[in-house]
Amino acid sequence: DIQMTQSPSSLSASVGDRVTITCRASQGIINYLAWFQQRPGEAPRSLIYTASSLPSGVPSRFSGSGSGTNFTLTISSLQPEDFATYYCQQYNSYPFTFGPGTIVDIK
Amino acid sequence: QVQLQESGPGLVKPSETLSLTCSVSGFSLSRGYYWGWVRQPPGKGLEWIGHIYYTGTTNYNPSLESRVTISVATSKTQFSLRLTSVTAADTAVYYCARWVGVQTFDSWGQGTTVTVSS
């Protein structure tokens, strides 16, 4: 199985801050990397697919980059609704695996 | 717009079988894509369980493969999850989701909590 790690595991930030989360795969996954946002009590929501593409309806303050084994999710200007947990997920090979999550909370 | 909704017992006894159904509206399963399950133990991260193509082709997480069956109903408006010989470690919120390939999981159910306890 491909192991996914994320850093940091949690961070505290203020509205308007720029936030960067890192995801690393234990082996190369080309660009088959997605990011999901999960608010408490809700289902995950797709933010990024193929490392840097945004689904329709996702605000442009979210961006993703990377390829191979190293990836980043950036929120350019944190908004109140962005306080949540963020997961990366690889889908280059079965079984699909998720990172452990990064909690973004209010400073 | 596709919508997914999980249903099933919220409490299952140890060693018994967990059975959940996902009802899909706004999209017929026979039009394509993969339909699957992801779970989340309390306070923990996400675990992919497996998925099925409408033709019946399945892919399962090897960690669960010996206990898991995912199937599509003949109506092509529902698919289901069966997990046998459950233990407390199977206690989780179970989500059904549509996997569309390059755009990965694009639609999710709201999730249903299943507790394994006697």
XYZ file of C-alpha atoms in Angstrom:
225
model
C 0.000 0.000 0.000
C 1.081 3.577 -0.607
C 1.402 5.437 2.705
C 0.402 9.084 2.820
C 1.762 11.499 5.404
C 0.756 15.093 6.061
C 2.365 17.984 7.859
C 1.619 19.671 10.054
C -0.931 17.528 11.886
C -2.597 20.723 13.064
C -2.142 24.456 12.800
C -3.695 27.578 14.202
C -4.277 30.513 11.900
C -6.226 33.738 11.602
C -8.714 34.892 8.993
C -6.737 36.293 6.072
C -3.652 34.176 6.691
C -1.948 32.182 3.964
C -1.889 28.501 4.885
C 0.158 25.687 3.355
C -0.265 21.976 4.055
C 2.148 19.344 2.796
C 1.385 15.776 1.744
C 3.966 13.132 0.941
C 3.472 9.718 -0.690
C 5.668 6.725 0.145
C 6.158 6.118 -3.577
C 5.543 8.047 -6.757
C 1.909 8.658 -7.632
C 2.444 10.875 -10.688
C -0.248 13.515 -10.064
C -3.095 11.295 -8.876
C -3.489 13.250 -5.690
C -6.661 14.809 -4.325
C -7.415 17.099 -1.407
C -10.611 16.987 0.639
C -12.038 19.354 3.230
C -14.118 17.977 6.088
C -15.995 20.162 8.536
C -17.194 18.587 11.827
C -20.231 16.378 11.317
C -20.068 16.657 7.545
C -18.951 14.435 4.687
C -15.651 15.196 2.962
C -15.789 17.694 0.120
C -13.505 17.575 -2.912
C -11.191 20.593 -3.203
C -8.467 19.538 -5.623
C -7.957 16.630 -8.036
C -4.936 15.631 -10.130
C -2.821 17.640 -7.693
C -3.789 21.075 -8.989
C -7.237 21.072 -10.623
C -10.228 22.648 -8.907
C -13.704 21.125 -9.233
C -16.486 23.455 -10.232
C -17.611 25.618 -7.326
C -14.403 25.512 -5.294
C -13.119 29.024 -4.495
C -9.950 30.134 -6.244
C -8.202 30.817 -2.929
C -7.537 27.063 -2.850
C -4.652 25.810 -4.943
C -2.590 22.661 -5.171
C 0.774 21.748 -6.575
C 3.266 18.933 -6.780
C 3.957 15.666 -8.535
C 5.665 12.381 -7.824
C 5.793 12.136 -4.041
C 5.516 15.707 -2.729
C 2.389 17.830 -2.828
C 1.039 20.994 -1.243
C -2.351 22.560 -0.631
C -2.387 26.331 -0.227
C -5.204 28.545 0.997
C -4.234 32.050 -0.048
C -6.447 33.955 2.372
C -8.127 31.893 5.067
C -11.861 32.477 5.470
C -14.057 31.590 8.486
C -15.609 28.657 6.623
C -12.162 27.174 5.936
C -11.573 26.079 9.521
C -11.779 22.314 9.044
C -9.710 19.167 8.616
C -7.930 18.595 5.310
C -7.032 15.189 3.887
C -4.922 14.224 0.918
C -5.707 11.027 -0.992
C -3.797 9.080 -3.604
C -5.602 7.252 -6.380
C -2.668 6.175 -8.512
C -3.010 2.591 -7.333
C -5.232 0.357 -5.243
C -5.921 0.457 -2.401
C -6.718 4.158 -2.405
C -5.217 5.705 0.719
C -5.728 8.923 2.626
C -3.364 11.002 4.694
C -4.007 11.296 8.448
C -5.421 14.797 8.119
C -4.428 18.347 9.053
C -6.659 20.257 11.439
C -6.855 23.997 10.706
C -8.283 25.865 13.662
C -8.704 29.438 14.769
C -5.773 31.171 16.435
C -27.419 16.476 -9.642
C -26.554 13.138 -8.101
C -27.447 12.562 -4.450
C -26.444 9.641 -2.247
C -28.043 8.523 1.012
C -26.871 5.758 3.327
C -29.249 3.623 5.364
C -28.992 0.643 7.672
C -28.799 -0.431 11.314
C -26.904 1.858 13.646
C -25.998 -0.955 16.026
C -24.501 -4.336 15.160
C -23.388 -7.061 17.560
C -19.822 -8.371 17.498
C -19.269 -11.297 15.102
C -22.404 -10.419 13.144
C -22.741 -8.873 9.677
C -22.958 -5.157 8.971
C -25.244 -4.347 6.037
C -25.701 -0.870 4.571
C -27.483 0.443 1.500
C -26.745 3.567 -0.499
C -29.664 5.020 -2.433
C -28.704 7.075 -5.464
C -30.930 9.696 -7.053
C -30.348 11.934 -10.033
C -28.082 9.423 -11.777
C -28.512 5.823 -12.869
C -25.695 3.501 -11.810
C -25.880 1.882 -15.251
C -24.592 5.115 -16.817
C -21.145 4.359 -15.448
C -18.622 5.388 -12.799
C -17.669 3.469 -9.685
C -19.758 3.394 -6.532
C -18.156 2.698 -3.219
C -17.678 3.048 0.501
C -15.318 4.978 2.772
C -15.385 4.798 6.553
C -14.136 6.961 9.409
C -13.690 5.599 12.957
C -14.542 8.072 15.721
C -11.956 10.860 15.865
C -9.825 9.249 13.160
C -9.093 9.543 9.463
C -10.668 8.140 6.306
C -10.325 4.553 5.090
C -11.308 3.403 1.610
C -13.279 0.144 1.757
C -13.889 -0.580 -1.893
C -16.049 0.144 -4.919
C -18.032 -1.447 -7.721
C -18.657 -0.647 -11.375
C -22.237 -1.121 -12.532
C -21.176 -4.215 -14.501
C -20.194 -5.854 -11.221
C -16.429 -5.359 -11.312
C -15.183 -4.733 -7.799
C -12.037 -3.498 -6.079
C -11.574 -3.932 -2.335
C -9.100 -2.793 0.256
C -6.931 -5.872 0.952
C -7.166 -5.134 4.673
C -10.913 -5.867 4.509
C -11.239 -7.995 1.393
C -11.899 -11.287 3.163
C -14.932 -9.780 4.933
C -16.355 -7.295 2.401
C -18.895 -7.565 -0.398
C -20.174 -4.596 -2.405
C -23.037 -5.187 -4.808
C -25.411 -3.261 -7.048
C -29.161 -3.743 -6.882
C -30.941 -4.770 -10.072
C -32.866 -1.512 -9.936
C -29.549 0.285 -10.556
C -30.607 2.922 -8.028
C -28.958 1.356 -4.983
C -25.759 -0.389 -4.030
C -24.862 -2.096 -0.790
C -22.082 -2.988 1.607
C -21.778 -6.214 3.598
C -19.050 -6.575 6.198
C -18.939 -9.884 8.049
C -17.563 -10.880 11.448
C -17.502 -7.326 12.763
C -15.618 -6.222 15.866
C -15.434 -2.966 17.801
C -12.737 -1.844 15.343
C -15.442 -1.628 12.666
C -17.280 1.081 14.597
C -17.255 4.103 12.291
C -19.179 6.571 10.183
C -19.716 4.873 6.837
C -19.953 7.047 3.723
C -21.042 5.990 0.282
C -19.438 7.913 -2.571
C -19.189 8.097 -6.333
C -15.703 7.708 -7.833
C -15.394 9.282 -11.250
C -11.789 8.457 -12.082
C -9.549 11.465 -12.622
C -11.815 13.664 -10.465
C -11.812 10.925 -7.814
C -14.689 11.105 -5.279
C -17.021 13.849 -6.473
C -20.225 13.036 -4.562
C -20.731 11.736 -1.036
C -23.601 10.666 1.147
C -24.019 12.375 4.498
C -22.687 9.319 6.326
C -24.249 6.858 8.742
C -22.863 5.886 12.134
C -22.494 2.190 12.863
C -21.569 1.030 16.349
C -20.434 -2.526 17.016
C -21.404 -3.464 20.541
C -23.233 -6.206 22.411
